[in-house]
Short mmCIF file of C-alpha atoms and ligand atoms in Angstrom, two decimals:
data_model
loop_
_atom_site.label_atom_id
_atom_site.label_comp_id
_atom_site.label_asym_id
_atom_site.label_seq_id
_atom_site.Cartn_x
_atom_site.Cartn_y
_atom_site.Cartn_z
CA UNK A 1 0.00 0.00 0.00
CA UNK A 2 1.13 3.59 -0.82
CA UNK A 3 0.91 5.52 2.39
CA UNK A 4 2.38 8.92 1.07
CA UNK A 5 0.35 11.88 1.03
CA UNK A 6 -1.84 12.22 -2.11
CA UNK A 7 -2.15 15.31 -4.15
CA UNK A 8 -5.47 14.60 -5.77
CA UNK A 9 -6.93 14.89 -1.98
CA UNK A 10 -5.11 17.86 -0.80
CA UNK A 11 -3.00 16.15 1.71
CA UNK A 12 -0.82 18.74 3.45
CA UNK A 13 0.25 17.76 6.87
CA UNK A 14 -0.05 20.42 9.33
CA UNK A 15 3.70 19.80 11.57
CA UNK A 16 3.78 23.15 13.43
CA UNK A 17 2.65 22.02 17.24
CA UNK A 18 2.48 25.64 18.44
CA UNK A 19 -0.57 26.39 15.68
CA UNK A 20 -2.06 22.50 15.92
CA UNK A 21 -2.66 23.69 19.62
CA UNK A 22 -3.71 27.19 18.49
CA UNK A 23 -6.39 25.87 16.28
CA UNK A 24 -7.79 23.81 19.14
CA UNK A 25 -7.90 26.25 22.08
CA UNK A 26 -9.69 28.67 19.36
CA UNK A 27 -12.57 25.95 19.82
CA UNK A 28 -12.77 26.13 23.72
CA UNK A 29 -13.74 22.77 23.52
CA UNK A 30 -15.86 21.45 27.22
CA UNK A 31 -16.96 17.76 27.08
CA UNK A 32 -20.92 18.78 26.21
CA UNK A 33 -19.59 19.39 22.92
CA UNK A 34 -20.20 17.65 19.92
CA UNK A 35 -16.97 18.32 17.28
CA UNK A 36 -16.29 17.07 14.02
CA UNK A 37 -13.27 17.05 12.19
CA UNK A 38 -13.40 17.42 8.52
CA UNK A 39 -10.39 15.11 6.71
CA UNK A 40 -7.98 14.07 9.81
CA UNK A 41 -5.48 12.93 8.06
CA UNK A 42 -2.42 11.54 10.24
CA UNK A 43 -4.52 12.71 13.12
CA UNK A 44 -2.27 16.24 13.73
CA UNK A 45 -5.55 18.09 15.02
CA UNK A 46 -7.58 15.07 16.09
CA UNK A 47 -5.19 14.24 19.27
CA UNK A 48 -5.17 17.60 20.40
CA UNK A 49 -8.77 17.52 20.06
CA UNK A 50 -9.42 14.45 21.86
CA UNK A 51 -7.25 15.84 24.74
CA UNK A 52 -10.14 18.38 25.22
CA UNK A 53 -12.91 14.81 25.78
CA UNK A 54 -15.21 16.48 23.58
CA UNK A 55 -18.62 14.54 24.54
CA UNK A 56 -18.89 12.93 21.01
CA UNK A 57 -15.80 13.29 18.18
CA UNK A 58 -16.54 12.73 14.60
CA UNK A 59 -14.05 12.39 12.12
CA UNK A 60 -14.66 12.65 8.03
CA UNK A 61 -11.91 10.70 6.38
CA UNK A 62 -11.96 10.24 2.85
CA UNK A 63 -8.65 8.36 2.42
CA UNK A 64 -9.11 4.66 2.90
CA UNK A 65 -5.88 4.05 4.38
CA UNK A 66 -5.69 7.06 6.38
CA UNK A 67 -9.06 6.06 7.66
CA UNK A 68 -7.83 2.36 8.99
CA UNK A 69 -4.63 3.88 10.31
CA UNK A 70 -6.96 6.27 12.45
CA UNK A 71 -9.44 3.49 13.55
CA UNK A 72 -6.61 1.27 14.56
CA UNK A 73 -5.30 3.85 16.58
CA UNK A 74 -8.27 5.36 18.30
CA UNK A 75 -10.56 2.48 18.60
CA UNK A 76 -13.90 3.99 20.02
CA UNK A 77 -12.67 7.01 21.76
CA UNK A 78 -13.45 8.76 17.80
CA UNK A 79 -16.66 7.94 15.28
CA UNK A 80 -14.23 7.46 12.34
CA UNK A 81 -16.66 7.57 8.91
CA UNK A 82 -14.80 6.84 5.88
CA UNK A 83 -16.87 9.10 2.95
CA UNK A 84 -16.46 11.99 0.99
CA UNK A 85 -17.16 14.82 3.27
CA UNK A 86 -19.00 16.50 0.00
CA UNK A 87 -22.04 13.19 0.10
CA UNK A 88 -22.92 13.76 4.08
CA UNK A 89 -25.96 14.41 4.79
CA UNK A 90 -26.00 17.30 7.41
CA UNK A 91 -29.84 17.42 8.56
CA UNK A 92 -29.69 13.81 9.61
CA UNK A 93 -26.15 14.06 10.90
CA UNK A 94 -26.49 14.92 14.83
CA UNK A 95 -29.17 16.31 17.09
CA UNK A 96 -27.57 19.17 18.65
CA UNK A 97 -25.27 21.98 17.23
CA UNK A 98 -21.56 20.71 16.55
CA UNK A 99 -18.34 22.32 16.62
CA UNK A 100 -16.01 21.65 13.00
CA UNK A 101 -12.41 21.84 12.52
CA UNK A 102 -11.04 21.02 9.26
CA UNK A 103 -7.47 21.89 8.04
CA UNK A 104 -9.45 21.41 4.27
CA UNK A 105 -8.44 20.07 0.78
CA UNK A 106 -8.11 23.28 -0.99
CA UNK A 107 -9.82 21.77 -4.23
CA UNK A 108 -13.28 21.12 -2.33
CA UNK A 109 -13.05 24.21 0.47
CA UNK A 110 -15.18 26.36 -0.91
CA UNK A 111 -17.66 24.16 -2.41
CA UNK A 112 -17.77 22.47 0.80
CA UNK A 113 -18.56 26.25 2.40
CA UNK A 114 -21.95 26.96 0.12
CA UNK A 115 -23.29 23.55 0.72
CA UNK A 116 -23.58 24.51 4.67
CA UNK A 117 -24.61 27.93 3.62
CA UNK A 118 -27.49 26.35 1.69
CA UNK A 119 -28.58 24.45 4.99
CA UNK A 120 -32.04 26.35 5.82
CA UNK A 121 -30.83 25.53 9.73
CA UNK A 122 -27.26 26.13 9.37
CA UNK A 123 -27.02 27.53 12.94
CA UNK A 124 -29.64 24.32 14.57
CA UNK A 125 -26.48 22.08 13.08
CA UNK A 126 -23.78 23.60 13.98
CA UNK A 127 -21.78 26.13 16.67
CA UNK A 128 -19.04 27.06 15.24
CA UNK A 129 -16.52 26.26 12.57
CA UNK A 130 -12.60 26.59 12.59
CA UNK A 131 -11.19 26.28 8.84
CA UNK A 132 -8.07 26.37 7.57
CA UNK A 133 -8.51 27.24 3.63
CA UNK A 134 -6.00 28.49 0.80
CA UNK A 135 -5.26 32.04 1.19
CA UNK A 136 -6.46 33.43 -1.98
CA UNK A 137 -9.96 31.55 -1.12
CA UNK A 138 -9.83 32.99 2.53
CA UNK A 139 -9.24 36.61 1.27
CA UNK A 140 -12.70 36.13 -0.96
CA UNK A 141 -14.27 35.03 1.86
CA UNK A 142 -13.32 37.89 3.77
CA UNK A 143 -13.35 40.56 1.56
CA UNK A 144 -14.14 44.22 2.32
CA UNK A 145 -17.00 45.57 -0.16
CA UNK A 146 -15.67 47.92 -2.97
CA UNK A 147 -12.16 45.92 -3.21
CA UNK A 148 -11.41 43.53 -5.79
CA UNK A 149 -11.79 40.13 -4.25
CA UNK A 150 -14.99 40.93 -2.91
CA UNK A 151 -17.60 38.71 -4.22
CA UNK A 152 -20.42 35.46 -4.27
CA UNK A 153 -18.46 33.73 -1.87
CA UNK A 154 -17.92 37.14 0.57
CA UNK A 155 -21.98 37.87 -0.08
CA UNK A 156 -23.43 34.00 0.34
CA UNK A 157 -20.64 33.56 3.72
CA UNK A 158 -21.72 37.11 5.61
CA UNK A 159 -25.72 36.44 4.59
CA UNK A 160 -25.64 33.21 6.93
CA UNK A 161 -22.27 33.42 9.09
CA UNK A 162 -20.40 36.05 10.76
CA UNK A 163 -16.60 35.35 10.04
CA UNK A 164 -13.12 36.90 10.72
CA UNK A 165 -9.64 35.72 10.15
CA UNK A 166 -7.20 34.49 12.59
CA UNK A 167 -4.25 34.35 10.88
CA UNK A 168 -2.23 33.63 7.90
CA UNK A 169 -0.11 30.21 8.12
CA UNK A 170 2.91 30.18 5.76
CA UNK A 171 3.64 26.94 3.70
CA UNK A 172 6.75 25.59 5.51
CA UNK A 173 4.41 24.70 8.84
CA UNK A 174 3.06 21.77 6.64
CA UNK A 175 4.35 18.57 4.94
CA UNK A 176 4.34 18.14 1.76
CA UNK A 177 4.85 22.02 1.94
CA UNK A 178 1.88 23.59 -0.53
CA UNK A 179 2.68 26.05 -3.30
CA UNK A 180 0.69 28.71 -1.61
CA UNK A 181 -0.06 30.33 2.02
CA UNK A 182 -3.09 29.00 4.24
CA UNK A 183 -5.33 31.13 6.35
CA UNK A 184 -7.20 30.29 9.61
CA UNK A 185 -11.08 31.46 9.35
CA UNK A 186 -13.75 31.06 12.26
CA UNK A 187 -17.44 31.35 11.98
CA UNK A 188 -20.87 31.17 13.56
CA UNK A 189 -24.05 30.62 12.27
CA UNK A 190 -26.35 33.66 12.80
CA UNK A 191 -29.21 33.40 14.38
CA UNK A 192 -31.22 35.78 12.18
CA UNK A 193 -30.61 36.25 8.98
CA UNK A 194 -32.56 37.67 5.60
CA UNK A 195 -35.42 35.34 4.57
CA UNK A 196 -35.88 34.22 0.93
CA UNK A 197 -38.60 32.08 -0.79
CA UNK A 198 -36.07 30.35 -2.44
CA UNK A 199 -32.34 31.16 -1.04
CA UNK A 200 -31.36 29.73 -4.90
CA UNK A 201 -32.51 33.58 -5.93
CA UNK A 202 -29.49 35.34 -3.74
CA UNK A 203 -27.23 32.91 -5.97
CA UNK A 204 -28.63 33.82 -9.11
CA UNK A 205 -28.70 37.33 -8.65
CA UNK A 206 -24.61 37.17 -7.28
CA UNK A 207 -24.05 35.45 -10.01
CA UNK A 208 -25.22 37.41 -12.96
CA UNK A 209 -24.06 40.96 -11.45
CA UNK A 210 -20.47 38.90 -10.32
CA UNK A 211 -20.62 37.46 -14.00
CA UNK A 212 -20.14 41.31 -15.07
CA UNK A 213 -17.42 41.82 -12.75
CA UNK A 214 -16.81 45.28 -14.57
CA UNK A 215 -19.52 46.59 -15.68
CA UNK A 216 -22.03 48.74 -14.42
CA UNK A 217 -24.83 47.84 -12.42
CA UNK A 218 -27.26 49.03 -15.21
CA UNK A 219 -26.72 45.95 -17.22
CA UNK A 220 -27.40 42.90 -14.61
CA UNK A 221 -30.41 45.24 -13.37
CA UNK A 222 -31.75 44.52 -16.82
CA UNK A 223 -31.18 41.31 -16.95
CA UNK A 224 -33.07 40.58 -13.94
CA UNK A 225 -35.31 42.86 -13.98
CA UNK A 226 -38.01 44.23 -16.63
CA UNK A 227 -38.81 47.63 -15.21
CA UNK A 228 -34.92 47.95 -13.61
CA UNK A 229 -35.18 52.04 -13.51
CA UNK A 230 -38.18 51.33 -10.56
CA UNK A 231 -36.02 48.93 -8.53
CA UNK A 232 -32.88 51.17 -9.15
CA UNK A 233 -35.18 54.28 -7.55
CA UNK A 234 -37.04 51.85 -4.97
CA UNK A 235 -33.23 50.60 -3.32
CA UNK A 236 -32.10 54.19 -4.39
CA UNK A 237 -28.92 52.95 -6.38
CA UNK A 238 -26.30 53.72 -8.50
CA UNK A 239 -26.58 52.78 -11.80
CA UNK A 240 -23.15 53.82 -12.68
CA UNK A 241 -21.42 51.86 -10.04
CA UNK A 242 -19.87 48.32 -10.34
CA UNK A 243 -21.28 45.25 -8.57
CA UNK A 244 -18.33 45.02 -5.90
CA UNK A 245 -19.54 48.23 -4.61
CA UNK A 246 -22.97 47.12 -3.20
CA UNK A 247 -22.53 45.61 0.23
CA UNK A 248 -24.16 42.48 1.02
CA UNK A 249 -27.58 43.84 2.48
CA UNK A 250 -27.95 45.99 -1.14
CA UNK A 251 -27.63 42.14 -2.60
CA UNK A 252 -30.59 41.35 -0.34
CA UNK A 253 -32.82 43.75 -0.71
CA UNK A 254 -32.45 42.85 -4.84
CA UNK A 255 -33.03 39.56 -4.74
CA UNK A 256 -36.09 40.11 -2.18
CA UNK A 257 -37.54 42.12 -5.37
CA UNK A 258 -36.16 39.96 -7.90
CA UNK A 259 -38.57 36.98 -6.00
CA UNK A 260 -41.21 39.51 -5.67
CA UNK A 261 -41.23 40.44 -9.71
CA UNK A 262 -41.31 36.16 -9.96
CA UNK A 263 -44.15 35.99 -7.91
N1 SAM B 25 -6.08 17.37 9.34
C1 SAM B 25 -4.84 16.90 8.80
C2 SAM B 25 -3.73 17.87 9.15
O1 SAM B 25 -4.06 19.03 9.45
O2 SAM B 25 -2.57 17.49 9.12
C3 SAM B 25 -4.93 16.69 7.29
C4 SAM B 25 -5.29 17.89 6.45
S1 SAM B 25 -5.14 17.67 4.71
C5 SAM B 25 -5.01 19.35 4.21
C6 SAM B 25 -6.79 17.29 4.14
C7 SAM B 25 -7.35 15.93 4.56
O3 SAM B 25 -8.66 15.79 4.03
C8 SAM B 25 -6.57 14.74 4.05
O4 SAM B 25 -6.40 13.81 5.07
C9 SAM B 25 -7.44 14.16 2.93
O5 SAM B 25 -7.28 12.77 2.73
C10 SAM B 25 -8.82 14.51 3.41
N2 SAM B 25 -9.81 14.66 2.32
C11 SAM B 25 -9.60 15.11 1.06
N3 SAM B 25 -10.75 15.18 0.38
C12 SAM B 25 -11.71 14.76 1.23
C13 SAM B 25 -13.13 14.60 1.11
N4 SAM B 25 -13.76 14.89 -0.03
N5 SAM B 25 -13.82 14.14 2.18
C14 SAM B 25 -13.18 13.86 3.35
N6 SAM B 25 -11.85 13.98 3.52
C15 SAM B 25 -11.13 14.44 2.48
#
């Protein structure tokens, strides 16, 4: 069996023991908590977490091998599931709001990120998260409004979560040592958040104005909308500016009227 670390899965080791422990402590972890950990790999993060006796410990492994190496190790002390972390099933996953770490694959991060935002009760499944994603994807995530990497993934992550970042983590703290930099994100579901009939509208919306990255707001207006000059006067806009400089609650209040004009 090959046991080194596979590219196609996004196995970087995380070595540095000063930031392992960081990441943990970051979770104040009591044993009434519930905690998953998305992709444990060699189990860097997972003993540290165990040290805490969470009250239950799940652990997402996709790897086969990593997956028997961990279940040989930890016996019952950890709810090992071998699956792609992308085919769970989070309404029927636990009763009670859980607590996720994940030092992620970069190639599934963000994809991973909208499925939980697409959870109607995002914040009934889960506590908090602690992520560790590629930089670049971080910095979208992130983003101020009316900079450059603001975006869909910046609009979709503030409309259900409140999120800041920790810290940056350069590539020499992991093994094999990635071509990029890493960055430490935490989140919690909010409580109350903007209602849609179908949350599938705030997507469609970012996605046509974030489609015209450069142009003015006039032309996704029209796309969306047949009478665009009443919605542009009703959210008192301007039709001259560009869709990064809207902040999230502008994005909204459109696609509240774009579901209105279906209706
Ligand atoms: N947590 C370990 C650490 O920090 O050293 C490993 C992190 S490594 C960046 C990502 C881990 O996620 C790997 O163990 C990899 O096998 C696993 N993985 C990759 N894709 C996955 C998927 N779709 N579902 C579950 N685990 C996955």
């Amino acid at each position: 069996m090959n046991f080194g670390p596979k590219k196609s899965l996004g196995q970087n080791f995380l070595l540095n023991k000063e930031i392992i422990k960081y990441i943990v402590e970051l979770g104040k972890i009591t044993n009434e908590n519930i905690v998953i950990e998305i992709g444990p790999g060699t189990g860097n993060l997972t003993e540290e977490i165990l040290k805490k006796s969470p009250k239950k410990f799940f652990a997402i492994e996709k790897d086969k091998n990593l997956y028997l190496e961990l279940k040989n190790k930890y016996k019952s002390d950890i709810k090992l599931i071998n699956k792609d972390v992308l085919k769970i099933e989070w309404n029927d996953f636990y009763n009670e709001p859980c607590l996720v770490f994940g030092n992620l694959p970069y190639n599934i991060s963000a994809k991973l990120l909208i499925d939980w935002i697409r959870l109607n009760n995002l914040n009934a499944l889960f506590k908090k998260f602690i992520l560790m994603f590629q930089k670049e994807v971080a910095d979208r995530i992130v983003a101020n409004v009316n900079s450059s990497k603001y975006g869909r993934l910046t609009i979709l992550t503030e409309w259900k979560m409140s999120v800041k970042k920790i810290m940056d983590i350069e590539p020499n703290n992991f093994f094999p040592k990635p071509k990029v930099k890493s960055s430490l994100l935490y989140f919690e579901p909010r409580e109350r958040f903007y209602r849609f009939d179908n949350s599938k509208n705030l997507e469609k919306v970012t996605n046509i104005f974030f489609q015209n990255r450069r142009k003015m707001i006039k032309k996704p207006l029209n796309i969306l909308f047949n009478d665009s000059k009443k919605i542009i006067k009703k959210l008192n806009l301007d039709e001259k500016c560009r869709p990064q400089n809207l902040d999230p609650l502008t994005y909204f209040k459109i696609s509240k009227e774009y579901e209105n004009e279906l209706n």
